[in-house]
Tab-separated table of C-alpha atoms and ligand atoms in Angstrom:
chain	number	residue	atom	x	y	z
H	1	MET	CA	-105.609	-49.011	83.102
H	2	THR	CA	-106.396	-45.509	84.436
H	3	LYS	CA	-107.929	-44.913	87.833
H	4	ASN	CA	-111.223	-43.836	86.273
H	5	LYS	CA	-111.482	-46.893	84.128
H	6	LYS	CA	-110.767	-49.105	87.104
H	7	LYS	CA	-113.577	-47.439	88.988
H	8	LYS	CA	-115.970	-47.895	86.085
H	9	TYR	CA	-115.183	-51.562	85.561
H	10	GLY	CA	-115.086	-52.135	89.316
H	11	ARG	CA	-118.759	-51.185	89.517
H	12	ARG	CA	-119.858	-53.604	86.882
H	13	GLN	CA	-121.596	-56.678	88.168
H	14	VAL	CA	-122.403	-59.770	86.264
H	15	LYS	CA	-126.101	-60.454	86.760
H	16	PRO	CA	-126.780	-64.034	87.772
H	17	PHE	CA	-128.949	-65.920	85.297
H	18	PRO	CA	-132.458	-65.560	86.757
H	19	GLU	CA	-133.847	-68.646	88.364
H	20	TYR	CA	-137.059	-70.144	87.069
H	21	LEU	CA	-140.020	-70.195	89.374
H	22	LYS	CA	-140.930	-73.796	90.096
H	23	ALA	CA	-143.825	-75.155	88.047
H	24	LEU	CA	-147.084	-75.659	89.954
H	25	VAL	CA	-149.328	-78.603	89.175
H	26	ALA	CA	-152.272	-80.316	90.869
H	27	THR	CA	-153.459	-83.866	91.359
H	28	GLU	CA	-156.924	-84.910	90.266
H	29	ASN	CA	-158.279	-84.237	93.784
H	30	GLY	CA	-156.926	-80.676	93.801
H	31	GLU	CA	-153.725	-81.086	95.788
H	32	VAL	CA	-151.334	-78.385	94.529
H	33	PHE	CA	-147.568	-78.943	94.608
H	34	GLU	CA	-144.412	-77.624	92.982
H	35	LEU	CA	-142.557	-79.832	90.549
H	36	GLU	CA	-138.836	-80.011	91.373
H	37	GLY	CA	-136.608	-79.641	88.313
H	38	TYR	CA	-139.330	-77.990	86.223
H	39	GLY	CA	-139.656	-74.261	85.601
H	40	ALA	CA	-143.011	-72.461	85.419
H	41	LEU	CA	-144.126	-71.078	82.063
H	42	GLY	CA	-146.631	-68.432	81.058
H	43	MET	CA	-148.533	-68.408	77.789
H	44	SER	CA	-149.225	-65.448	75.572
H	45	GLY	CA	-151.165	-66.598	72.512
H	46	ASN	CA	-148.994	-69.419	71.230
H	47	THR	CA	-145.780	-68.011	72.711
H	48	LEU	CA	-144.377	-69.523	75.903
H	49	VAL	CA	-142.521	-67.313	78.386
H	50	PRO	CA	-140.486	-68.510	81.389
H	51	LEU	CA	-141.596	-67.158	84.761
H	52	PHE	CA	-138.979	-65.591	87.034
H	53	GLU	CA	-139.048	-63.540	90.213
H	54	ASN	CA	-138.832	-60.364	88.159
H	55	ASN	CA	-141.849	-60.930	85.885
H	56	THR	CA	-144.242	-62.098	88.615
H	57	LEU	CA	-145.685	-60.763	91.882
H	58	LEU	CA	-146.550	-62.544	95.099
H	59	MET	CA	-150.070	-63.981	94.784
H	60	PRO	CA	-152.302	-60.967	95.539
H	61	LEU	CA	-154.439	-61.319	98.669
H	62	GLY	CA	-157.879	-62.625	97.837
H	63	SER	CA	-156.723	-64.394	94.653
H	64	GLU	CA	-157.652	-68.012	94.082
H	65	MET	CA	-155.755	-70.942	92.650
H	66	MET	CA	-157.583	-73.109	90.157
H	67	LEU	CA	-156.965	-76.542	88.706
H	68	LEU	CA	-157.626	-76.636	84.949
H	69	PRO	CA	-159.681	-79.753	84.172
H	70	ASP	CA	-159.188	-81.679	80.893
H	71	ARG	CA	-155.801	-80.020	80.421
H	72	LYS	CA	-152.086	-80.876	80.548
H	73	PRO	CA	-149.480	-78.531	82.100
H	74	ARG	CA	-146.682	-77.155	79.908
H	75	VAL	CA	-143.459	-76.748	81.876
H	76	PHE	CA	-139.743	-76.222	81.284
H	77	ASN	CA	-137.514	-79.217	81.984
H	78	ILE	CA	-134.469	-77.496	83.469
H	79	SER	CA	-131.938	-80.314	83.076
H	80	LYS	CA	-132.949	-81.049	79.479
H	81	GLN	CA	-133.489	-77.330	78.739
H	82	CYS	CA	-136.701	-77.924	76.826
H	83	VAL	CA	-140.443	-77.386	77.058
H	84	GLU	CA	-142.483	-80.454	77.988
H	85	THR	CA	-146.187	-81.152	78.130
H	86	LEU	CA	-146.848	-83.490	81.034
H	87	THR	CA	-149.639	-85.991	81.173
H	88	GLU	CA	-148.570	-87.548	84.461
H	89	ASN	CA	-146.382	-86.818	87.476
H	90	PRO	CA	-142.804	-87.513	86.283
H	91	TYR	CA	-141.921	-88.658	89.823
H	92	LEU	CA	-145.003	-90.834	90.250
H	93	PRO	CA	-145.834	-92.443	86.909
H	94	GLY	CA	-149.534	-93.098	86.510
H	95	GLU	CA	-150.610	-90.118	88.634
H	96	LYS	CA	-152.514	-87.669	86.423
H	97	ILE	CA	-151.533	-84.042	86.890
H	98	PHE	CA	-153.223	-80.807	85.864
H	99	PRO	CA	-152.168	-77.187	85.275
H	100	VAL	CA	-152.685	-74.648	88.063
H	101	ALA	CA	-153.737	-71.075	87.273
H	102	MET	CA	-154.504	-68.009	89.357
H	103	PHE	CA	-157.741	-65.992	89.377
H	104	ASN	CA	-156.393	-62.696	90.646
H	105	SER	CA	-157.928	-60.025	92.866
H	106	PRO	CA	-159.348	-56.817	91.361
H	107	GLY	CA	-156.616	-54.293	90.516
H	108	TYR	CA	-154.280	-56.866	88.948
H	109	VAL	CA	-154.107	-57.541	85.228
H	110	ASN	CA	-152.716	-60.762	83.790
H	111	ALA	CA	-149.336	-60.524	82.078
H	112	TYR	CA	-149.365	-64.162	80.944
H	113	ALA	CA	-151.961	-66.898	80.881
H	114	CYS	CA	-151.391	-70.305	82.396
H	115	ALA	CA	-149.471	-72.562	79.961
H	116	TYR	CA	-151.356	-75.720	79.066
H	117	GLU	CA	-152.565	-77.982	76.291
H	118	GLU	CA	-156.024	-79.459	76.056
H	119	ARG	CA	-156.591	-83.182	76.464
H	120	ASN	CA	-158.832	-84.923	73.937
H	121	ASN	CA	-162.510	-83.959	74.245
H	122	ALA	CA	-161.749	-81.124	76.669
H	123	GLY	CA	-164.710	-78.916	77.557
H	124	TYR	CA	-164.628	-75.129	77.864
H	125	LEU	CA	-162.969	-73.661	80.934
H	126	PRO	CA	-165.514	-71.901	83.181
H	127	LEU	CA	-165.831	-68.122	82.747
H	128	PHE	CA	-162.842	-66.926	84.754
H	129	SER	CA	-159.437	-65.553	83.805
H	130	TYR	CA	-156.414	-67.811	84.177
H	131	SER	CA	-153.071	-66.181	84.880
H	132	ALA	CA	-149.827	-68.140	84.963
H	133	ALA	CA	-148.504	-69.036	88.410
H	134	GLY	CA	-145.400	-70.552	89.980
H	135	TRP	CA	-143.604	-71.131	93.261
H	136	GLY	CA	-140.808	-68.719	94.169
H	137	SER	CA	-139.194	-66.922	97.047
H	138	GLY	CA	-141.904	-65.980	99.529
H	139	GLY	CA	-144.495	-68.410	98.194
H	140	PHE	CA	-146.999	-68.562	95.356
H	141	LYS	CA	-146.360	-66.093	92.569
H	142	SER	CA	-148.673	-64.808	89.903
H	143	ALA	CA	-147.886	-63.376	86.436
H	144	VAL	CA	-149.702	-60.077	86.939
H	145	ILE	CA	-149.224	-56.323	86.774
H	146	HIS	CA	-150.643	-54.192	89.595
H	147	VAL	CA	-152.704	-51.478	87.898
H	148	ASP	CA	-154.807	-50.010	90.727
H	149	LYS	CA	-153.900	-49.738	94.405
H	150	GLU	CA	-157.372	-48.725	95.582
H	151	ARG	CA	-158.964	-51.239	97.958
H	152	ARG	CA	-162.494	-50.726	96.623
H	153	GLN	CA	-163.233	-54.430	96.319
H	154	ASP	CA	-161.024	-55.725	99.109
H	155	LEU	CA	-163.310	-58.200	100.871
H	156	ARG	CA	-161.466	-57.691	104.168
H	157	LEU	CA	-162.998	-54.223	104.293
H	158	MET	CA	-166.515	-55.641	103.992
H	159	PRO	CA	-167.184	-57.598	107.196
H	160	LEU	CA	-170.430	-59.538	107.104
H	161	GLU	CA	-171.742	-57.891	110.316
H	162	LYS	CA	-171.463	-54.464	108.692
H	163	VAL	CA	-173.168	-55.665	105.508
H	164	GLN	CA	-175.971	-57.294	107.529
H	165	SER	CA	-176.470	-54.200	109.637
H	166	GLY	CA	-176.746	-52.057	106.461
H	167	VAL	CA	-179.208	-54.555	104.992
H	168	ASN	CA	-181.386	-54.371	108.138
H	169	LYS	CA	-181.417	-50.571	108.164
H	170	LEU	CA	-182.280	-50.215	104.487
H	171	ARG	CA	-184.961	-52.922	104.699
H	172	LYS	CA	-186.798	-50.725	107.195
H	173	LYS	CA	-186.148	-47.534	105.252
H	174	TYR	CA	-187.185	-48.806	101.801
H	175	PRO	CA	-189.480	-51.812	102.430
H	176	GLU	CA	-191.129	-51.637	98.991
H	177	ASN	CA	-188.028	-50.975	96.886
H	178	ARG	CA	-187.390	-54.025	94.661
H	179	LEU	CA	-183.925	-52.845	93.608
H	180	ARG	CA	-182.878	-52.654	97.272
H	181	LEU	CA	-184.195	-56.205	97.681
H	182	HIS	CA	-182.321	-57.408	94.576
H	183	LEU	CA	-179.064	-55.904	95.917
H	184	GLU	CA	-179.696	-57.574	99.266
H	185	HIS	CA	-179.646	-60.945	97.509
H	186	CYS	CA	-176.501	-59.922	95.569
H	187	ALA	CA	-174.699	-58.934	98.787
H	188	LEU	CA	-175.786	-61.781	101.059
H	189	VAL	CA	-176.216	-64.721	98.680
H	190	SER	CA	-174.010	-64.024	95.633
H	191	GLY	CA	-171.298	-62.230	97.659
H	192	CYS	CA	-171.107	-59.331	95.176
H	193	PRO	CA	-168.538	-56.797	96.462
H	194	ALA	CA	-170.280	-53.837	94.762
H	195	ALA	CA	-173.586	-54.683	96.471
H	196	LYS	CA	-171.788	-55.146	99.812
H	197	ASN	CA	-170.272	-51.695	99.397
H	198	PHE	CA	-173.758	-50.255	98.903
H	199	PHE	CA	-174.986	-51.657	102.222
H	200	ILE	CA	-171.818	-50.656	104.054
H	201	GLY	CA	-171.889	-47.213	102.462
H	202	ARG	CA	-168.521	-47.027	100.719
H	203	CYS	CA	-167.117	-46.238	97.255
H	204	GLU	CA	-169.283	-47.375	94.328
H	205	ALA	CA	-172.849	-48.734	94.409
H	206	PRO	CA	-174.404	-50.837	91.617
H	207	LEU	CA	-177.652	-49.905	89.840
H	208	PRO	CA	-178.571	-53.001	87.777
H	209	THR	CA	-181.543	-52.220	85.590
H	210	SER	CA	-181.603	-53.964	82.235
H	211	GLN	CA	-182.905	-57.433	81.433
H	212	GLN	CA	-181.887	-57.250	77.761
H	213	CYS	CA	-178.705	-56.965	75.758
H	214	ASN	CA	-178.051	-56.389	72.061
H	215	ALA	CA	-174.662	-58.166	72.140
H	216	ARG	CA	-173.944	-61.885	72.499
H	217	CYS	CA	-170.447	-61.843	73.991
H	218	LEU	CA	-168.636	-65.180	73.835
H	219	GLY	CA	-167.899	-64.813	77.558
H	220	CYS	CA	-171.106	-63.132	78.753
H	221	ILE	CA	-171.430	-63.929	82.449
H	222	SER	CA	-175.174	-63.298	82.645
H	223	LEU	CA	-176.472	-65.169	79.576
H	224	GLN	CA	-174.909	-68.176	77.848
H	225	LYS	CA	-176.133	-70.274	74.942
H	226	THR	CA	-172.816	-72.072	74.264
H	227	PRO	CA	-173.198	-75.755	75.222
H	228	GLY	CA	-170.825	-76.591	78.066
H	229	LEU	CA	-170.577	-73.010	79.325
H	230	SER	CA	-172.662	-71.698	82.153
H	231	CYS	CA	-173.023	-68.109	83.317
H	232	CYS	CA	-172.020	-67.267	86.858
H	233	GLN	CA	-174.531	-64.444	87.440
H	234	GLU	CA	-178.277	-64.289	87.026
H	235	ARG	CA	-179.734	-61.361	85.144
H	236	ILE	CA	-182.065	-59.104	87.068
H	237	ALA	CA	-185.574	-60.446	86.442
H	238	PHE	CA	-187.460	-57.130	86.458
H	239	THR	CA	-186.913	-53.524	85.430
H	240	PRO	CA	-186.875	-51.240	88.445
H	241	THR	CA	-188.841	-48.014	88.242
H	242	ALA	CA	-187.097	-44.652	88.008
H	243	ARG	CA	-188.112	-43.958	91.620
H	244	GLU	CA	-186.632	-47.258	92.875
H	245	ILE	CA	-183.350	-46.514	91.073
H	246	ALA	CA	-183.232	-42.920	92.330
H	247	GLU	CA	-183.902	-44.019	95.940
H	248	VAL	CA	-180.961	-46.420	95.910
H	249	ALA	CA	-178.670	-43.900	94.172
H	250	LEU	CA	-179.601	-41.016	96.470
H	251	GLU	CA	-179.160	-43.170	99.571
H	252	HIS	CA	-175.606	-43.936	98.456
H	253	ILE	CA	-174.687	-40.462	97.263
H	254	GLY	CA	-176.151	-38.964	100.454
H	255	LYS	CA	-173.881	-40.878	102.780
H	256	VAL	CA	-170.690	-41.563	100.810
H	257	GLU	CA	-168.134	-38.865	100.258
H	258	GLN	CA	-167.154	-38.924	96.578
H	259	GLY	CA	-169.651	-41.727	96.038
H	260	VAL	CA	-170.134	-43.314	92.628
H	261	VAL	CA	-173.314	-45.033	91.410
H	262	SER	CA	-173.031	-47.203	88.303
H	263	PHE	CA	-175.450	-48.598	85.772
H	264	GLY	CA	-174.174	-51.667	83.916
H	265	GLN	CA	-173.399	-54.598	86.210
H	266	GLY	CA	-172.572	-58.273	85.888
H	267	CYS	CA	-176.139	-59.213	86.846
H	268	GLU	CA	-177.869	-57.457	83.969
H	269	GLY	CA	-177.878	-56.971	80.201
H	270	ASP	CA	-176.741	-53.657	78.770
H	271	PRO	CA	-178.162	-50.558	80.496
H	272	LEU	CA	-178.699	-48.718	77.206
H	273	LEU	CA	-181.523	-51.163	76.524
H	274	SER	CA	-183.263	-49.604	79.556
H	275	GLY	CA	-182.245	-46.113	78.533
H	276	ASP	CA	-185.679	-44.535	79.024
H	277	VAL	CA	-186.130	-45.516	82.666
H	278	ILE	CA	-182.484	-44.720	83.404
H	279	ARG	CA	-182.891	-41.247	81.905
H	280	GLU	CA	-185.921	-40.649	84.122
H	281	ALA	CA	-183.956	-41.855	87.155
H	282	ILE	CA	-180.971	-39.594	86.377
H	283	ILE	CA	-183.313	-36.607	86.127
H	284	LEU	CA	-184.815	-37.503	89.537
H	285	ILE	CA	-181.359	-37.870	91.108
H	286	ARG	CA	-180.100	-34.605	89.681
H	287	LYS	CA	-183.250	-32.779	90.839
H	288	SER	CA	-182.215	-33.688	94.398
H	289	THR	CA	-178.436	-33.333	94.316
H	290	HIS	CA	-175.458	-32.355	92.230
H	291	SER	CA	-173.184	-34.475	94.422
H	292	GLY	CA	-171.999	-37.947	93.536
H	293	THR	CA	-170.899	-39.417	90.236
H	294	ILE	CA	-173.418	-41.122	87.978
H	295	ASN	CA	-171.558	-43.602	85.799
H	296	MET	CA	-172.575	-46.110	83.163
H	297	ASN	CA	-170.706	-49.286	82.191
H	298	THR	CA	-171.944	-50.210	78.742
H	299	ASN	CA	-171.278	-51.614	75.295
H	300	ALA	CA	-172.071	-48.079	73.989
H	301	SER	CA	-174.036	-49.519	71.094
H	302	LEU	CA	-176.765	-46.865	70.901
H	303	PRO	CA	-175.331	-43.369	70.311
H	304	GLY	CA	-178.781	-41.739	70.411
H	305	GLN	CA	-179.455	-43.092	73.921
H	306	VAL	CA	-175.942	-42.160	75.049
H	307	GLU	CA	-176.532	-38.563	73.996
H	308	ARG	CA	-179.879	-38.368	75.830
H	309	LEU	CA	-178.370	-39.812	78.997
H	310	PHE	CA	-175.490	-37.355	78.988
H	311	ASP	CA	-177.984	-34.536	78.471
H	312	ALA	CA	-179.954	-35.806	81.478
H	313	GLY	CA	-176.855	-35.669	83.728
H	314	LEU	CA	-174.788	-38.853	83.278
H	315	ASP	CA	-171.231	-37.963	84.360
H	316	SER	CA	-169.089	-40.733	82.936
H	317	MET	CA	-169.189	-43.727	80.623
H	318	ARG	CA	-167.033	-46.843	80.579
H	319	VAL	CA	-167.128	-48.726	77.299
H	320	SER	CA	-166.356	-52.440	77.170
H	321	MET	CA	-164.106	-53.620	74.356
H	322	ASN	CA	-161.972	-56.692	73.855
H	323	SER	CA	-160.223	-55.102	70.865
H	324	VAL	CA	-160.203	-51.901	68.848
H	325	ARG	CA	-159.990	-53.973	65.641
H	326	GLU	CA	-163.478	-54.295	64.255
H	327	PRO	CA	-163.203	-57.974	63.169
H	328	CYS	CA	-161.921	-59.013	66.623
H	329	TYR	CA	-164.549	-56.889	68.389
H	330	THR	CA	-167.331	-58.334	66.259
H	331	LYS	CA	-166.121	-61.902	66.710
H	332	TYR	CA	-166.280	-61.543	70.497
H	333	PHE	CA	-169.259	-59.203	71.044
H	334	ARG	CA	-171.404	-60.634	68.224
H	335	PRO	CA	-173.484	-57.407	67.998
H	336	GLN	CA	-177.171	-57.766	67.190
H	337	GLY	CA	-178.332	-54.771	65.224
H	338	TYR	CA	-175.455	-52.394	65.925
H	339	SER	CA	-171.872	-52.043	64.695
H	340	PHE	CA	-168.430	-51.189	65.981
H	341	GLY	CA	-168.927	-47.813	64.262
H	342	ASN	CA	-171.871	-47.082	66.608
H	343	VAL	CA	-169.652	-47.768	69.633
H	344	VAL	CA	-167.050	-45.310	68.355
H	345	GLU	CA	-169.792	-42.759	67.659
H	346	SER	CA	-170.979	-43.008	71.287
H	347	MET	CA	-167.422	-42.491	72.505
H	348	ASP	CA	-167.054	-39.406	70.346
H	349	ILE	CA	-170.316	-38.042	71.802
H	350	ALA	CA	-168.937	-38.431	75.333
H	351	ARG	CA	-165.825	-36.490	74.411
H	352	ALA	CA	-167.725	-33.816	72.502
H	353	LYS	CA	-169.856	-33.250	75.604
H	354	GLY	CA	-166.767	-33.055	77.804
H	355	ARG	CA	-167.716	-36.146	79.860
H	356	PHE	CA	-165.296	-38.591	81.415
H	357	LEU	CA	-164.681	-41.550	79.136
H	358	ALA	CA	-163.028	-44.859	79.958
H	359	ILE	CA	-162.437	-48.092	78.092
H	360	ASN	CA	-163.044	-51.325	79.909
H	361	TYR	CA	-160.262	-53.040	77.982
H	362	LEU	CA	-160.751	-56.785	78.254
H	363	ASN	CA	-157.263	-58.195	78.324
H	364	CYS	CA	-155.969	-61.538	77.171
H	365	PRO	CA	-152.170	-61.734	76.735
H	366	GLY	CA	-151.264	-62.698	73.179
H	367	ILE	CA	-154.171	-60.759	71.671
H	368	THR	CA	-154.181	-57.477	73.598
H	369	ASP	CA	-150.407	-57.109	73.244
H	370	SER	CA	-150.126	-58.459	69.694
H	371	PRO	CA	-148.338	-55.994	67.379
H	372	GLN	CA	-151.524	-55.689	65.298
H	373	GLU	CA	-153.630	-54.712	68.332
H	374	VAL	CA	-150.971	-52.347	69.702
H	375	ALA	CA	-150.735	-50.496	66.365
H	376	ALA	CA	-154.523	-50.331	66.087
H	377	LEU	CA	-154.846	-49.090	69.675
H	378	LEU	CA	-152.301	-46.300	69.177
H	379	ASP	CA	-154.154	-45.201	66.072
H	380	PHE	CA	-157.566	-45.512	67.760
H	381	LEU	CA	-156.582	-43.472	70.818
H	382	THR	CA	-155.075	-40.762	68.628
H	383	LYS	CA	-158.375	-40.406	66.787
H	384	HIS	CA	-160.671	-41.129	69.752
H	385	PRO	CA	-158.936	-40.090	72.972
H	386	VAL	CA	-160.155	-41.486	76.275
H	387	ASN	CA	-159.468	-40.349	79.839
H	388	LEU	CA	-158.786	-43.751	81.322
H	389	ILE	CA	-158.084	-47.348	80.391
H	390	GLN	CA	-159.435	-49.811	82.900
H	391	TRP	CA	-157.360	-52.952	82.542
H	392	ARG	CA	-159.639	-55.905	83.101
H	393	ASN	CA	-158.942	-59.572	82.557
H	394	LEU	CA	-161.114	-61.279	80.000
H	395	ASN	CA	-162.962	-64.085	81.753
H	396	TYR	CA	-162.779	-66.651	78.991
H	397	ASP	CA	-160.872	-69.796	78.055
H	398	PRO	CA	-157.521	-68.343	76.851
H	399	LEU	CA	-156.759	-70.944	74.159
H	400	ARG	CA	-160.305	-70.927	72.751
H	401	TYR	CA	-160.199	-67.120	72.714
H	402	TYR	CA	-156.871	-67.128	70.885
H	403	GLU	CA	-158.288	-69.555	68.349
H	404	ALA	CA	-161.366	-67.345	67.783
H	405	MET	CA	-159.301	-64.174	67.470
H	406	THR	CA	-156.821	-65.678	65.002
H	407	LYS	CA	-159.809	-66.480	62.789
H	408	ALA	CA	-160.810	-62.803	62.948
H	409	ASP	CA	-157.398	-61.242	62.282
H	410	ASP	CA	-153.630	-61.882	62.336
H	411	GLN	CA	-152.020	-61.981	65.772
H	412	GLY	CA	-148.241	-61.610	65.653
H	413	GLU	CA	-145.624	-62.267	68.298
H	414	PRO	CA	-146.788	-60.501	71.480
H	415	LEU	CA	-144.990	-57.432	72.712
H	416	GLY	CA	-145.657	-58.119	76.420
H	417	MET	CA	-148.341	-56.456	78.522
H	418	ASP	CA	-145.774	-54.397	80.451
H	419	ARG	CA	-144.293	-53.020	77.235
H	420	LEU	CA	-147.755	-52.282	75.869
H	421	MET	CA	-148.559	-50.205	78.964
H	422	ALA	CA	-145.197	-48.418	78.809
H	423	THR	CA	-145.790	-47.602	75.125
H	424	LEU	CA	-149.213	-46.147	75.913
H	425	LYS	CA	-147.815	-44.046	78.763
H	426	LYS	CA	-145.194	-42.653	76.408
H	427	HIS	CA	-147.646	-41.825	73.607
H	428	PHE	CA	-150.506	-40.596	75.817
H	429	PRO	CA	-148.913	-39.187	78.966
H	430	THR	CA	-152.137	-37.686	80.358
H	431	MET	CA	-154.299	-40.780	79.861
H	432	LYS	CA	-154.882	-42.634	83.134
H	433	HIS	CA	-154.554	-46.355	83.819
H	434	GLY	CA	-156.501	-48.148	86.510
H	435	TYR	CA	-159.201	-50.639	87.366
H	436	PHE	CA	-162.131	-48.788	88.988
H	437	ASN	CA	-164.540	-45.997	87.970
H	438	PRO	CA	-163.245	-42.813	89.565
H	439	PRO	CA	-165.462	-40.244	91.302
H	440	LYS	CA	-165.765	-36.932	89.441
H	441	GLU	CA	-163.460	-35.277	91.971
H	442	ARG	CA	-160.689	-37.394	90.417
H	443	PHE	CA	-161.576	-36.954	86.733
N	1	SF4	S1	-172.402	-56.566	76.603
N	1	SF4	FE1	-172.425	-57.388	78.696
N	1	SF4	S2	-174.523	-58.163	79.020
N	1	SF4	FE2	-174.239	-57.820	76.810
N	1	SF4	S3	-173.640	-59.826	76.011
N	1	SF4	FE3	-171.750	-58.672	76.435
N	1	SF4	S4	-171.210	-59.261	78.527
N	1	SF4	FE4	-173.341	-59.886	78.240
């Protein structure tokens, strides 16, 4: 063997077979523990994926662990080298155990869902997202990808004293403003981070406006008709006037460097249904200042309204979509009187007017990274380019969602969320990836 060859082979190292994270389960009363001898699994559609150190991250700060009621954990039996669905603690026969999932902090997108099977007569899971989790070196680990490092919704940066002091000041300044009062309730009672940021005077402030929506999303968090599912936010019960909206927006823009104000929040319907009052408010804001970014989070169902709002001074639009395949979109959004074509038309208007356009891409592993969705997304973005994809986790029962989506279209073997993102970066190198609405200085 030559010297060179020796050197080459000498550098080679045999990688040790990666160790499974330990499976996490919970007792009926919520006590979480790791199950010795069993590896943690993630679920992507109907594919199971083992969790290791290298496809998980330490549980992000602010994340929460959840026990999945009416469900059985799916785990990997390491000595038997097979997948098992457990109904009881293998070390304590008779003790019922349940799967444990993670609801991750903003900025993290789920790579795999928690692996479980439903028990008989299981109800819907509440409207959260459920990433896979396990126990590894350093503690609890979560199957997520970090997509945005900004600490916009980091609750540690929103101390209650600061929020309360902002509330007191603005109460005196705008005693009659009903939108200010609504946000006060959001910040102090519902704990909404966007409303807290408004009173502290940082980043992005919410401008909820609309009581109505023309979609009926399966996982709508502000209106639910599905028996067994309840919404976690209450819709605003009035429509603020243009002056009330402009006062709140101008207060925020006036004191926050690179401040963003956004229509379209969790506590309302779709802002396009209040397009007239919003247009009036945008005109009032822009009469006073050219600073600040006026953004709208929307289903983009009404291209005519979108055009009028851009003409009035709207800077950016973020469009919510669970899929770029029309049958999957329609199955989830259940549009009332509009079509997927209208959404695309609105997006094209934004681009034609040179405005910043983002997709709020509602992710569920197994659907979002299915080969069918990936191909459709590449084609869609070629025809309808966007500036940014905001990777958001779909807050909906993962198995029920998979079932609904397979009725709408084929879902093949998933590519993996990390590979999907890498593919997009390769095909669209200038398109951004993140989680929050950027200020116009960062468009
Ligand atoms: S678009 Fe928003 S408000 Fe309308 S149904 Fe869907 S989630 Fe609810």
